[in-house]
Amino acid sequence: MKRNKFALLMVVSFIVRLIPHRTLLLAVYDEYLHRDLTLRIVNNGIGVLSKDLGSLLGLKAYSYPPLFHVIGALFYGIFETDYIFFILPAIYGILSFVAFYYLSKEILEDEKKAFLATLLVGFAPNFLYRTSLYIPENLGILFFIVGMWLLVRFLKTGKTNYMLSLIILLPIYMVTHRGWVFFVGVGTLMGFIYFIPWVKKHLHYLVVLGIIGLALYYAPISGEFIRGLISRMPREEVTALGYLKWIGIVQLIFGVLATKKYFEDGSIKQGLALWAWSFMILGSIAFRFRDPYASLPLSIMAAEFLVDEVFPRISKILEKITADMSGIGSNIFKKVLLNKKMASVIVALLILGPILQGAYSSYAYIIPPTIKDKEAFEWIKENTPEDAVFLVWWDLGYLLIGNTHRKDVVMWKKVYQGFFEEAPDPQEANKAYADHVVMFSSTQKDRAYTLMKAYNVSYVYVDKYRRAYGLIKYGLMEYAPYDTHFKTLFVNGNSELYQFIPNPNLLPPDQDKLEYFGDHNILVNFLEKFWTGYNYADFDDGYKGDYFLNARIAEIYSYLYQRTGDEKFKERYEWLLKWLTYKQLENGGFPEGIPPNDFTLYTALTIEPLKGVSFEGQEKTMRYLRDRIQEDYIMTTSKDKKGDLFAEAQMLPILYEYGLFNKTVLDNIITKILDEQRSDGSWKKSLGGTIVTAFGLARYYQLSGDERVLPAIKKAAEWIREQQEDNGRFKGEKGYGYSRATYANVLFVYHIAGMDHEKKQMLEIIKTTYDLNKEPRPLQSILDIFRALEYIYGTENAINLVEIIVSSQSF
């Protein structure tokens, strides 16, 4: 019966240890590194390991003993499946589970208590965490418990064979995990208690030990290890809630209650209590002492206290609680509590509670890192050299290394260098971290370039989550989209990848702003306020590539060069065309957005103003757009399978003007847009959607004269007019609720619809109410207004009107 219960407990424990890998993904960041290290041994042989003995034994701050990975590589070589990384940790966990039973039985000398202690520790959240994951500490904990059993046996029997076994085990532990340091600490505590009588007689020896310890701290090799260990130990305040959460409610409460009893018992139990309290106290500033090493003694202490002090007295405790109970319903309540079965229920809760907490913790506390971008990692594996070095935020480095087997700046220095070469000293490792922060956050570009060269960085990888960090968003990611030291390689709306080019062959001939005092200098001076030294970027939190805006400025400067003959304009627009070609994605697209994605619409908007100029990347973009045009829809991204009405309406005139539609596709797109118009003239009852759709149809009609779309344009214009007050402002607009670019788009729709009064009203609103400081994207607003005015009045008149608008602004 006892064997059956223990077997059932093992099965449940094993299943719970599989929960963290329920998604068949590695459950924590560390696992990605340890899997990668294992696979490197599989692929390259054991000879790749560091030859530095200090690293192999974990005697250096950033060394990683390899035995765990060697064993993992052996099993992987046999079974050749990634399931090894899910199942092997659970097997180690169960072996630790069994070993702890024998340790508890040795200390408590009672099978029932040992069984309960094993249950408590087996489902302690921190112990379950460490014994469920593919991390070296998993195997290390097994060696820790086996070592403690050998130590306890030696202390109880005095037989030297146990000490000899322990001496053999310790080096094996040392090449497995650095947790052997905790084992030595616990052994010292246990031995101290055991030899207290001897210590009392030889108290002066403690002074000698103190001097020896001080010497070891300052000695070259041992001191380096001790100081490195201290520097690497996480130091942060730990809340009381963290103890209940990670040690376990039952384990902590009843383990603490057992303290007095244990300090009054024999030497081994006194040592156990000293171990528990020492590690709980140290765990308040460095959680690694608490997790899971404080749980081991507390579980043993709690089990004995429950069996000896709590379970036998539950009925008496309930009688005392209910003795003075009175009032309405008190008799019923007392009857329920004093029922003979209630004691059994409470015992069951005290036993099942830890199991439920442990099972819940394995699901809720171990949250797998989100790998939204297998696509990006696959791209990296297929398109970058195996020895490439990536600048990546340190925690994302775990995922990048684990999924692509490439190098990064921080984790490679802290983990891989010690594993395969010679471990860095703490100062060197900390400097790598500090330098990677500088590379991401500094706006001193030359400093960032220099550091990237020093670390041999070839690529920069950022995902959506990390890009939101202010020091990344307003540092490197501010200028990487436009700086020619960075070539955009991959974007997909979650991840972005840039190649770092230390010495780019494309640099602007002049990074200063244009100084111009001739005709249209008002517009030129306005545009130049947005010059970055490489391109023109809007004043907002958006993506600073702004490729379609730069294409429009290239068109304007090309026009001004033809009109004035000023070589400054030629130099600038030719630079912008070269820059656009350089920054173009390999597939011909132009990304946009935060985080950027390969949007067909923005590529179309970029190519629109370049029809009359010589743009080297034009044919590549044409191929890109042709690939995105399907029989009855236009793909908005490379993954789109149905299209988007509003995006298709905006692209319709651009793709038509470039002659990219055949008759069938053109008819299908037009029919789709017209069929989606509601009877009231709107599209989807959306003011913004109706305006951009009507604008696209209006521009298409202007280019093609296709009478099929004119009724829809007029009907939409009437609906838009109904959304305005008599003064022309949109209903419900409070303050500056709409960009004046929106009014400009409506202006063009009214122009095509023949609504002259409304057209004049719109133009007057734009001229008199435009406020540069209230526009969310001031550069885009002016260029959008210019586009609409150019369609109506031509380039020269549009520039004149825009200058009237801009001249009234303080900027």
PDB file of N, CA, C and O in Angstrom, residues 391-393 438-443 452 459-464 466-483 486 488 490-491 495-499 541-545 593-596:
ATOM      1  N   LEU A 391      23.812  42.507 -32.255  1.00  0.00           N
ATOM      2  CA  LEU A 391      23.477  43.401 -31.157  1.00  0.00           C
ATOM      3  C   LEU A 391      21.992  43.203 -30.890  1.00  0.00           C
ATOM      4  O   LEU A 391      21.149  43.491 -31.738  1.00  0.00           O
ATOM      5  N   VAL A 392      21.684  42.680 -29.721  1.00  0.00           N
ATOM      6  CA  VAL A 392      20.317  42.361 -29.357  1.00  0.00           C
ATOM      7  C   VAL A 392      20.176  42.634 -27.870  1.00  0.00           C
ATOM      8  O   VAL A 392      21.129  42.467 -27.117  1.00  0.00           O
ATOM      9  N   TRP A 393      19.021  43.115 -27.427  1.00  0.00           N
ATOM     10  CA  TRP A 393      18.845  43.383 -26.006  1.00  0.00           C
ATOM     11  C   TRP A 393      19.072  42.093 -25.235  1.00  0.00           C
ATOM     12  O   TRP A 393      18.659  41.026 -25.649  1.00  0.00           O
ATOM     13  N   VAL A 438      24.828  51.191 -24.110  1.00  0.00           N
ATOM     14  CA  VAL A 438      25.268  52.406 -24.808  1.00  0.00           C
ATOM     15  C   VAL A 438      24.963  52.306 -26.304  1.00  0.00           C
ATOM     16  O   VAL A 438      24.457  53.258 -26.910  1.00  0.00           O
ATOM     17  N   MET A 439      25.247  51.166 -26.901  1.00  0.00           N
ATOM     18  CA  MET A 439      24.999  50.998 -28.335  1.00  0.00           C
ATOM     19  C   MET A 439      23.525  51.170 -28.672  1.00  0.00           C
ATOM     20  O   MET A 439      23.173  51.700 -29.726  1.00  0.00           O
ATOM     21  N   PHE A 440      22.667  50.739 -27.775  1.00  0.00           N
ATOM     22  CA  PHE A 440      21.236  50.863 -28.029  1.00  0.00           C
ATOM     23  C   PHE A 440      20.707  52.262 -27.705  1.00  0.00           C
ATOM     24  O   PHE A 440      19.770  52.733 -28.348  1.00  0.00           O
ATOM     25  N   SER A 441      21.280  52.915 -26.714  1.00  0.00           N
ATOM     26  CA  SER A 441      20.642  54.131 -26.186  1.00  0.00           C
ATOM     27  C   SER A 441      21.325  55.433 -26.570  1.00  0.00           C
ATOM     28  O   SER A 441      20.675  56.483 -26.595  1.00  0.00           O
ATOM     29  N   SER A 442      22.608  55.379 -26.876  1.00  0.00           N
ATOM     30  CA  SER A 442      23.327  56.629 -27.111  1.00  0.00           C
ATOM     31  C   SER A 442      22.904  57.282 -28.423  1.00  0.00           C
ATOM     32  O   SER A 442      22.730  56.619 -29.442  1.00  0.00           O
ATOM     33  N   THR A 443      22.738  58.588 -28.387  1.00  0.00           N
ATOM     34  CA  THR A 443      22.478  59.356 -29.611  1.00  0.00           C
ATOM     35  C   THR A 443      23.783  59.877 -30.218  1.00  0.00           C
ATOM     36  O   THR A 443      23.747  60.550 -31.243  1.00  0.00           O
ATOM     37  N   MET A 452      30.303  49.107 -31.833  1.00  0.00           N
ATOM     38  CA  MET A 452      29.863  47.996 -32.686  1.00  0.00           C
ATOM     39  C   MET A 452      31.051  47.377 -33.423  1.00  0.00           C
ATOM     40  O   MET A 452      31.133  46.156 -33.581  1.00  0.00           O
ATOM     41  N   TYR A 459      24.956  42.594 -37.153  1.00  0.00           N
ATOM     42  CA  TYR A 459      23.515  42.770 -37.304  1.00  0.00           C
ATOM     43  C   TYR A 459      22.912  43.312 -36.014  1.00  0.00           C
ATOM     44  O   TYR A 459      23.443  43.095 -34.923  1.00  0.00           O
ATOM     45  N   VAL A 460      21.801  44.004 -36.173  1.00  0.00           N
ATOM     46  CA  VAL A 460      21.023  44.512 -35.040  1.00  0.00           C
ATOM     47  C   VAL A 460      19.636  43.899 -35.133  1.00  0.00           C
ATOM     48  O   VAL A 460      18.985  43.983 -36.178  1.00  0.00           O
ATOM     49  N   TYR A 461      19.190  43.288 -34.032  1.00  0.00           N
ATOM     50  CA  TYR A 461      17.869  42.656 -34.024  1.00  0.00           C
ATOM     51  C   TYR A 461      17.063  43.195 -32.853  1.00  0.00           C
ATOM     52  O   TYR A 461      17.533  43.211 -31.709  1.00  0.00           O
ATOM     53  N   VAL A 462      15.850  43.648 -33.136  1.00  0.00           N
ATOM     54  CA  VAL A 462      14.946  44.182 -32.114  1.00  0.00           C
ATOM     55  C   VAL A 462      13.549  43.652 -32.393  1.00  0.00           C
ATOM     56  O   VAL A 462      13.158  43.524 -33.556  1.00  0.00           O
ATOM     57  N   ASP A 463      12.812  43.357 -31.322  1.00  0.00           N
ATOM     58  CA  ASP A 463      11.418  42.968 -31.520  1.00  0.00           C
ATOM     59  C   ASP A 463      10.505  44.049 -30.953  1.00  0.00           C
ATOM     60  O   ASP A 463      10.959  45.030 -30.368  1.00  0.00           O
ATOM     61  N   LYS A 464       9.212  43.859 -31.133  1.00  0.00           N
ATOM     62  CA  LYS A 464       8.210  44.861 -30.756  1.00  0.00           C
ATOM     63  C   LYS A 464       8.288  45.214 -29.277  1.00  0.00           C
ATOM     64  O   LYS A 464       8.218  46.380 -28.898  1.00  0.00           O
ATOM     65  N   ARG A 466      10.825  44.894 -27.054  1.00  0.00           N
ATOM     66  CA  ARG A 466      12.028  45.636 -26.651  1.00  0.00           C
ATOM     67  C   ARG A 466      12.083  47.007 -27.300  1.00  0.00           C
ATOM     68  O   ARG A 466      12.617  47.948 -26.723  1.00  0.00           O
ATOM     69  N   ARG A 467      11.534  47.146 -28.502  1.00  0.00           N
ATOM     70  CA  ARG A 467      11.566  48.448 -29.161  1.00  0.00           C
ATOM     71  C   ARG A 467      10.808  49.493 -28.359  1.00  0.00           C
ATOM     72  O   ARG A 467      11.096  50.691 -28.435  1.00  0.00           O
ATOM     73  N   ALA A 468       9.840  49.030 -27.563  1.00  0.00           N
ATOM     74  CA  ALA A 468       9.052  49.964 -26.752  1.00  0.00           C
ATOM     75  C   ALA A 468       9.868  50.563 -25.608  1.00  0.00           C
ATOM     76  O   ALA A 468       9.451  51.562 -25.015  1.00  0.00           O
ATOM     77  N   TYR A 469      11.020  49.956 -25.271  1.00  0.00           N
ATOM     78  CA  TYR A 469      11.888  50.539 -24.242  1.00  0.00           C
ATOM     79  C   TYR A 469      12.359  51.907 -24.740  1.00  0.00           C
ATOM     80  O   TYR A 469      12.903  52.032 -25.840  1.00  0.00           O
ATOM     81  N   GLY A 470      12.177  52.926 -23.912  1.00  0.00           N
ATOM     82  CA  GLY A 470      12.518  54.279 -24.341  1.00  0.00           C
ATOM     83  C   GLY A 470      13.961  54.431 -24.783  1.00  0.00           C
ATOM     84  O   GLY A 470      14.248  55.095 -25.785  1.00  0.00           O
ATOM     85  N   LEU A 471      14.890  53.788 -24.057  1.00  0.00           N
ATOM     86  CA  LEU A 471      16.302  53.985 -24.404  1.00  0.00           C
ATOM     87  C   LEU A 471      16.654  53.323 -25.730  1.00  0.00           C
ATOM     88  O   LEU A 471      17.658  53.667 -26.353  1.00  0.00           O
ATOM     89  N   ILE A 472      15.847  52.359 -26.195  1.00  0.00           N
ATOM     90  CA  ILE A 472      16.054  51.769 -27.519  1.00  0.00           C
ATOM     91  C   ILE A 472      15.293  52.574 -28.561  1.00  0.00           C
ATOM     92  O   ILE A 472      15.828  52.917 -29.614  1.00  0.00           O
ATOM     93  N   LYS A 473      14.049  52.876 -28.246  1.00  0.00           N
ATOM     94  CA  LYS A 473      13.184  53.580 -29.207  1.00  0.00           C
ATOM     95  C   LYS A 473      13.750  54.942 -29.587  1.00  0.00           C
ATOM     96  O   LYS A 473      13.714  55.339 -30.756  1.00  0.00           O
ATOM     97  N   TYR A 474      14.278  55.668 -28.581  1.00  0.00           N
ATOM     98  CA  TYR A 474      14.787  57.009 -28.854  1.00  0.00           C
ATOM     99  C   TYR A 474      16.311  57.032 -29.000  1.00  0.00           C
ATOM    100  O   TYR A 474      16.906  58.098 -29.060  1.00  0.00           O
ATOM    101  N   GLY A 475      16.904  55.851 -29.039  1.00  0.00           N
ATOM    102  CA  GLY A 475      18.332  55.754 -29.282  1.00  0.00           C
ATOM    103  C   GLY A 475      18.591  55.203 -30.661  1.00  0.00           C
ATOM    104  O   GLY A 475      18.304  55.848 -31.682  1.00  0.00           O
ATOM    105  N   LEU A 476      19.101  53.996 -30.722  1.00  0.00           N
ATOM    106  CA  LEU A 476      19.482  53.380 -31.996  1.00  0.00           C
ATOM    107  C   LEU A 476      18.320  53.269 -32.973  1.00  0.00           C
ATOM    108  O   LEU A 476      18.472  53.523 -34.171  1.00  0.00           O
ATOM    109  N   MET A 477      17.134  52.895 -32.472  1.00  0.00           N
ATOM    110  CA  MET A 477      15.998  52.707 -33.374  1.00  0.00           C
ATOM    111  C   MET A 477      15.432  54.017 -33.919  1.00  0.00           C
ATOM    112  O   MET A 477      14.605  54.021 -34.809  1.00  0.00           O
ATOM    113  N   GLU A 478      15.912  55.126 -33.365  1.00  0.00           N
ATOM    114  CA  GLU A 478      15.522  56.425 -33.907  1.00  0.00           C
ATOM    115  C   GLU A 478      16.206  56.675 -35.251  1.00  0.00           C
ATOM    116  O   GLU A 478      15.607  57.180 -36.186  1.00  0.00           O
ATOM    117  N   TYR A 479      17.488  56.286 -35.338  1.00  0.00           N
ATOM    118  CA  TYR A 479      18.237  56.647 -36.550  1.00  0.00           C
ATOM    119  C   TYR A 479      18.600  55.465 -37.448  1.00  0.00           C
ATOM    120  O   TYR A 479      18.978  55.659 -38.599  1.00  0.00           O
ATOM    121  N   ALA A 480      18.475  54.225 -36.947  1.00  0.00           N
ATOM    122  CA  ALA A 480      18.794  53.070 -37.799  1.00  0.00           C
ATOM    123  C   ALA A 480      17.964  53.040 -39.090  1.00  0.00           C
ATOM    124  O   ALA A 480      18.489  52.653 -40.139  1.00  0.00           O
ATOM    125  N   PRO A 481      16.683  53.448 -39.062  1.00  0.00           N
ATOM    126  CA  PRO A 481      15.903  53.396 -40.305  1.00  0.00           C
ATOM    127  C   PRO A 481      16.420  54.309 -41.410  1.00  0.00           C
ATOM    128  O   PRO A 481      16.139  54.063 -42.588  1.00  0.00           O
ATOM    129  N   TYR A 482      17.148  55.385 -41.056  1.00  0.00           N
ATOM    130  CA  TYR A 482      17.590  56.291 -42.120  1.00  0.00           C
ATOM    131  C   TYR A 482      19.109  56.365 -42.281  1.00  0.00           C
ATOM    132  O   TYR A 482      19.611  56.720 -43.341  1.00  0.00           O
ATOM    133  N   ASP A 483      19.854  56.033 -41.248  1.00  0.00           N
ATOM    134  CA  ASP A 483      21.309  56.109 -41.297  1.00  0.00           C
ATOM    135  C   ASP A 483      21.841  55.001 -42.219  1.00  0.00           C
ATOM    136  O   ASP A 483      21.473  53.832 -42.087  1.00  0.00           O
ATOM    137  N   PHE A 486      23.238  51.407 -41.514  1.00  0.00           N
ATOM    138  CA  PHE A 486      22.329  50.298 -41.234  1.00  0.00           C
ATOM    139  C   PHE A 486      21.474  50.017 -42.464  1.00  0.00           C
ATOM    140  O   PHE A 486      20.816  50.915 -42.985  1.00  0.00           O
ATOM    141  N   THR A 488      18.363  47.911 -43.868  1.00  0.00           N
ATOM    142  CA  THR A 488      17.176  47.171 -43.433  1.00  0.00           C
ATOM    143  C   THR A 488      17.088  45.856 -44.208  1.00  0.00           C
ATOM    144  O   THR A 488      17.034  45.852 -45.434  1.00  0.00           O
ATOM    145  N   PHE A 490      15.042  42.915 -42.781  1.00  0.00           N
ATOM    146  CA  PHE A 490      13.834  42.141 -42.502  1.00  0.00           C
ATOM    147  C   PHE A 490      12.932  42.920 -41.555  1.00  0.00           C
ATOM    148  O   PHE A 490      13.385  43.441 -40.538  1.00  0.00           O
ATOM    149  N   VAL A 491      11.654  43.009 -41.882  1.00  0.00           N
ATOM    150  CA  VAL A 491      10.632  43.562 -40.985  1.00  0.00           C
ATOM    151  C   VAL A 491       9.352  42.756 -41.187  1.00  0.00           C
ATOM    152  O   VAL A 491       9.072  42.283 -42.285  1.00  0.00           O
ATOM    153  N   SER A 495       9.265  42.097 -35.597  1.00  0.00           N
ATOM    154  CA  SER A 495      10.724  42.126 -35.515  1.00  0.00           C
ATOM    155  C   SER A 495      11.308  42.968 -36.635  1.00  0.00           C
ATOM    156  O   SER A 495      10.702  43.095 -37.703  1.00  0.00           O
ATOM    157  N   GLU A 496      12.472  43.509 -36.354  1.00  0.00           N
ATOM    158  CA  GLU A 496      13.201  44.236 -37.395  1.00  0.00           C
ATOM    159  C   GLU A 496      14.683  43.883 -37.277  1.00  0.00           C
ATOM    160  O   GLU A 496      15.230  43.770 -36.185  1.00  0.00           O
ATOM    161  N   LEU A 497      15.295  43.716 -38.427  1.00  0.00           N
ATOM    162  CA  LEU A 497      16.684  43.295 -38.495  1.00  0.00           C
ATOM    163  C   LEU A 497      17.443  44.219 -39.435  1.00  0.00           C
ATOM    164  O   LEU A 497      16.985  44.492 -40.549  1.00  0.00           O
ATOM    165  N   TYR A 498      18.587  44.716 -38.959  1.00  0.00           N
ATOM    166  CA  TYR A 498      19.420  45.608 -39.750  1.00  0.00           C
ATOM    167  C   TYR A 498      20.833  45.033 -39.838  1.00  0.00           C
ATOM    168  O   TYR A 498      21.333  44.456 -38.873  1.00  0.00           O
ATOM    169  N   GLN A 499      21.441  45.220 -40.968  1.00  0.00           N
ATOM    170  CA  GLN A 499      22.857  44.896 -41.095  1.00  0.00           C
ATOM    171  C   GLN A 499      23.657  46.141 -40.759  1.00  0.00           C
ATOM    172  O   GLN A 499      23.354  47.236 -41.245  1.00  0.00           O
ATOM    173  N   ASP A 541       6.658  60.152 -32.832  1.00  0.00           N
ATOM    174  CA  ASP A 541       7.263  58.912 -32.343  1.00  0.00           C
ATOM    175  C   ASP A 541       7.264  57.825 -33.405  1.00  0.00           C
ATOM    176  O   ASP A 541       7.487  56.657 -33.099  1.00  0.00           O
ATOM    177  N   GLY A 542       6.994  58.185 -34.641  1.00  0.00           N
ATOM    178  CA  GLY A 542       6.865  57.192 -35.701  1.00  0.00           C
ATOM    179  C   GLY A 542       8.202  56.688 -36.218  1.00  0.00           C
ATOM    180  O   GLY A 542       9.278  57.035 -35.726  1.00  0.00           O
ATOM    181  N   TYR A 543       8.100  55.853 -37.224  1.00  0.00           N
ATOM    182  CA  TYR A 543       9.270  55.252 -37.860  1.00  0.00           C
ATOM    183  C   TYR A 543       9.978  56.329 -38.673  1.00  0.00           C
ATOM    184  O   TYR A 543       9.386  56.957 -39.559  1.00  0.00           O
ATOM    185  N   LYS A 544      11.244  56.554 -38.391  1.00  0.00           N
ATOM    186  CA  LYS A 544      11.946  57.704 -38.961  1.00  0.00           C
ATOM    187  C   LYS A 544      12.461  57.468 -40.376  1.00  0.00           C
ATOM    188  O   LYS A 544      13.174  58.314 -40.905  1.00  0.00           O
ATOM    189  N   GLY A 545      12.097  56.340 -40.962  1.00  0.00           N
ATOM    190  CA  GLY A 545      12.425  56.153 -42.374  1.00  0.00           C
ATOM    191  C   GLY A 545      11.632  57.115 -43.238  1.00  0.00           C
ATOM    192  O   GLY A 545      12.166  57.807 -44.105  1.00  0.00           O
ATOM    193  N   GLY A 593       5.782  52.122 -40.093  1.00  0.00           N
ATOM    194  CA  GLY A 593       5.056  51.785 -38.877  1.00  0.00           C
ATOM    195  C   GLY A 593       5.962  51.509 -37.699  1.00  0.00           C
ATOM    196  O   GLY A 593       7.176  51.420 -37.813  1.00  0.00           O
ATOM    197  N   ILE A 594       5.332  51.398 -36.512  1.00  0.00           N
ATOM    198  CA  ILE A 594       6.046  51.061 -35.276  1.00  0.00           C
ATOM    199  C   ILE A 594       5.369  49.854 -34.657  1.00  0.00           C
ATOM    200  O   ILE A 594       4.246  49.963 -34.190  1.00  0.00           O
ATOM    201  N   PRO A 595       5.998  48.681 -34.623  1.00  0.00           N
ATOM    202  CA  PRO A 595       7.247  48.380 -35.334  1.00  0.00           C
ATOM    203  C   PRO A 595       6.987  48.304 -36.830  1.00  0.00           C
ATOM    204  O   PRO A 595       5.838  48.084 -37.246  1.00  0.00           O
ATOM    205  N   PRO A 596       8.009  48.463 -37.643  1.00  0.00           N
ATOM    206  CA  PRO A 596       7.792  48.522 -39.094  1.00  0.00           C
ATOM    207  C   PRO A 596       7.341  47.193 -39.677  1.00  0.00           C
ATOM    208  O   PRO A 596       7.657  46.134 -39.160  1.00  0.00           O
TER     209      PRO A 596
END
